[in-house]
mmCIF file of C-alpha atoms in Angstrom:
data_model
loop_
_atom_site.group_PDB
_atom_site.id
_atom_site.type_symbol
_atom_site.label_atom_id
_atom_site.label_comp_id
_atom_site.label_asym_id
_atom_site.label_seq_id
_atom_site.Cartn_x
_atom_site.Cartn_y
_atom_site.Cartn_z
ATOM 1 C CA MET A 1 -0.185 -0.258 0.075
ATOM 2 C CA SER A 2 0.976 3.614 -0.495
ATOM 3 C CA ASP A 3 2.541 5.672 1.430
ATOM 4 C CA THR A 4 0.811 8.414 0.535
ATOM 5 C CA LEU A 5 -1.442 10.588 2.609
ATOM 6 C CA PHE A 6 -3.796 8.487 1.129
ATOM 7 C CA GLY A 7 -2.128 5.234 2.090
ATOM 8 C CA LYS A 8 -2.362 6.648 5.418
ATOM 9 C CA ILE A 9 -5.835 7.264 5.231
ATOM 10 C CA ILE A 10 -6.870 4.116 4.387
ATOM 11 C CA ARG A 11 -4.579 2.202 6.873
ATOM 12 C CA ARG A 12 -6.357 4.532 9.639
ATOM 13 C CA GLU A 13 -2.881 5.901 10.341
ATOM 14 C CA ILE A 14 -4.262 9.453 10.166
ATOM 15 C CA PRO A 15 -8.027 10.642 10.802
ATOM 16 C CA ALA A 16 -10.706 11.526 8.081
ATOM 17 C CA THR A 17 -14.099 11.737 7.847
ATOM 18 C CA ILE A 18 -14.680 8.591 5.694
ATOM 19 C CA VAL A 19 -18.060 9.290 4.496
ATOM 20 C CA TYR A 20 -18.661 6.189 1.953
ATOM 21 C CA GLU A 21 -16.427 2.122 1.862
ATOM 22 C CA ASP A 22 -16.566 -0.789 -0.086
ATOM 23 C CA GLU A 23 -14.207 -3.896 -0.480
ATOM 24 C CA ASP A 24 -12.519 -1.531 -3.204
ATOM 25 C CA ILE A 25 -13.496 2.004 -2.246
ATOM 26 C CA LEU A 26 -13.517 4.308 -0.011
ATOM 27 C CA GLY A 27 -14.958 8.206 0.347
ATOM 28 C CA PHE A 28 -13.887 10.557 2.615
ATOM 29 C CA ARG A 29 -14.362 14.598 3.059
ATOM 30 C CA ASP A 30 -11.143 16.749 1.815
ATOM 31 C CA ILE A 31 -10.151 18.877 4.480
ATOM 32 C CA ALA A 32 -9.519 22.153 2.248
ATOM 33 C CA PRO A 33 -13.289 21.466 0.804
ATOM 34 C CA GLN A 34 -13.928 23.961 -2.735
ATOM 35 C CA ALA A 35 -17.746 23.651 -2.189
ATOM 36 C CA PRO A 36 -19.815 23.109 0.488
ATOM 37 C CA VAL A 37 -19.740 19.411 0.032
ATOM 38 C CA HIS A 38 -16.477 17.977 -1.399
ATOM 39 C CA VAL A 39 -15.694 14.247 -1.561
ATOM 40 C CA LEU A 40 -12.921 12.002 -2.439
ATOM 41 C CA PHE A 41 -12.919 9.125 -3.911
ATOM 42 C CA ILE A 42 -10.154 6.353 -4.035
ATOM 43 C CA PRO A 43 -9.496 2.804 -4.398
ATOM 44 C CA LYS A 44 -8.063 1.202 -1.743
ATOM 45 C CA GLN A 45 -6.012 -1.878 -3.017
ATOM 46 C CA LYS A 46 -4.199 -0.633 -6.003
ATOM 47 C CA VAL A 47 -2.280 2.470 -6.388
ATOM 48 C CA ILE A 48 -2.441 4.438 -9.479
ATOM 49 C CA PRO A 49 -0.018 7.204 -9.634
ATOM 50 C CA THR A 50 -2.300 9.608 -11.798
ATOM 51 C CA LEU A 51 -4.859 8.809 -14.358
ATOM 52 C CA ASP A 52 -2.466 8.795 -17.011
ATOM 53 C CA ASP A 53 -0.531 5.566 -15.434
ATOM 54 C CA ALA A 54 -4.295 3.632 -15.541
ATOM 55 C CA THR A 55 -4.135 0.845 -18.252
ATOM 56 C CA ALA A 56 -6.670 -0.768 -19.770
ATOM 57 C CA GLU A 57 -6.670 -3.353 -16.677
ATOM 58 C CA ASP A 58 -7.993 -0.473 -14.352
ATOM 59 C CA ALA A 59 -11.158 0.418 -16.539
ATOM 60 C CA GLU A 60 -13.631 -1.541 -14.106
ATOM 61 C CA LEU A 61 -11.928 -0.014 -10.953
ATOM 62 C CA LEU A 62 -12.163 3.593 -12.891
ATOM 63 C CA GLY A 63 -15.883 2.756 -13.559
ATOM 64 C CA ARG A 64 -16.433 1.429 -10.249
ATOM 65 C CA LEU A 65 -14.554 5.100 -8.195
ATOM 66 C CA MET A 66 -17.380 7.056 -10.429
ATOM 67 C CA LEU A 67 -20.310 4.883 -9.653
ATOM 68 C CA ALA A 68 -19.811 4.913 -6.274
ATOM 69 C CA ALA A 69 -19.686 9.108 -6.536
ATOM 70 C CA ALA A 70 -22.347 8.884 -8.221
ATOM 71 C CA ARG A 71 -24.143 6.692 -5.838
ATOM 72 C CA TRP A 72 -23.088 8.618 -3.213
ATOM 73 C CA ALA A 73 -24.479 11.694 -4.215
ATOM 74 C CA ARG A 74 -27.589 10.123 -5.279
ATOM 75 C CA ASP A 75 -27.868 8.797 -1.230
ATOM 76 C CA GLU A 76 -27.387 12.129 -0.206
ATOM 77 C CA GLY A 77 -29.796 14.001 -2.302
ATOM 78 C CA LEU A 78 -27.305 15.369 -4.184
ATOM 79 C CA ALA A 79 -28.210 14.365 -7.716
ATOM 80 C CA GLN A 80 -31.398 16.845 -8.066
ATOM 81 C CA ASP A 81 -29.413 19.719 -7.918
ATOM 82 C CA GLY A 82 -26.317 18.955 -9.630
ATOM 83 C CA TYR A 83 -22.714 17.424 -8.640
ATOM 84 C CA ARG A 84 -19.678 17.663 -10.690
ATOM 85 C CA VAL A 85 -17.025 15.161 -10.274
ATOM 86 C CA VAL A 86 -13.194 16.126 -11.305
ATOM 87 C CA MET A 87 -10.318 14.117 -11.672
ATOM 88 C CA ASN A 88 -6.505 16.081 -11.427
ATOM 89 C CA CYS A 89 -3.959 14.657 -13.498
ATOM 90 C CA ARG A 90 -0.421 15.873 -12.581
ATOM 91 C CA GLU A 91 0.933 19.203 -11.073
ATOM 92 C CA HIS A 92 -0.692 21.548 -13.781
ATOM 93 C CA ALA A 93 -3.949 20.155 -13.491
ATOM 94 C CA GLY A 94 -3.713 20.698 -9.454
ATOM 95 C CA GLN A 95 -2.520 17.048 -8.534
ATOM 96 C CA THR A 96 -1.327 17.426 -4.922
ATOM 97 C CA VAL A 97 -1.026 13.739 -3.816
ATOM 98 C CA PHE A 98 -0.236 10.863 -6.430
ATOM 99 C CA HIS A 99 -2.917 8.295 -5.260
ATOM 100 C CA LEU A 100 -5.799 8.351 -8.113
ATOM 101 C CA HIS A 101 -8.440 9.935 -6.863
ATOM 102 C CA LEU A 102 -11.693 12.316 -7.895
ATOM 103 C CA HIS A 103 -13.367 14.921 -6.253
ATOM 104 C CA LEU A 104 -17.008 14.827 -5.758
ATOM 105 C CA LEU A 105 -18.193 18.556 -5.638
ATOM 106 C CA ALA A 106 -21.659 19.829 -4.702
ATOM 107 C CA GLY A 107 -23.782 21.754 -2.289
ATOM 108 C CA ALA A 108 -23.943 24.830 -4.206
ATOM 109 C CA HIS A 109 -23.967 26.843 -7.458
ATOM 110 C CA LEU A 110 -20.256 25.718 -9.246
ATOM 111 C CA GLY A 111 -20.172 28.195 -11.975
ATOM 112 C CA ARG A 112 -18.107 27.794 -14.873
ATOM 113 C CA PHE A 113 -15.470 25.091 -15.204
ATOM 114 C CA GLY A 114 -11.996 24.768 -16.535
ATOM 115 C CA THR A 115 -10.863 28.421 -16.744
ATOM 116 C CA PRO A 116 -7.519 28.832 -15.840
ATOM 117 C CA GLY A 117 -6.005 30.407 -12.349
#
């Protein structure tokens, strides 16, 4: 398992507010939220540093990440108003932890997406 921040969260070596967990995926609240609701979904068993490192063999896991986020959003009543799912890849895109993860953002009008900052 990874020695990244996320690996330590998976092993429960550091605290996190866990909101979703199944055999393969862990969902927890971001410590620096960018929206009223900001949850990270990560694979628990396999560490893929970036989306660019994923292979065809990882397609099922990537799909499960997306479906877990969507299921959680529906269960939390966020699907009606909408939510955003983002996966950053490398430094220029804002990735800071090199353990593949997706961000689910919701709880407010998120506005236009993709403007460089």
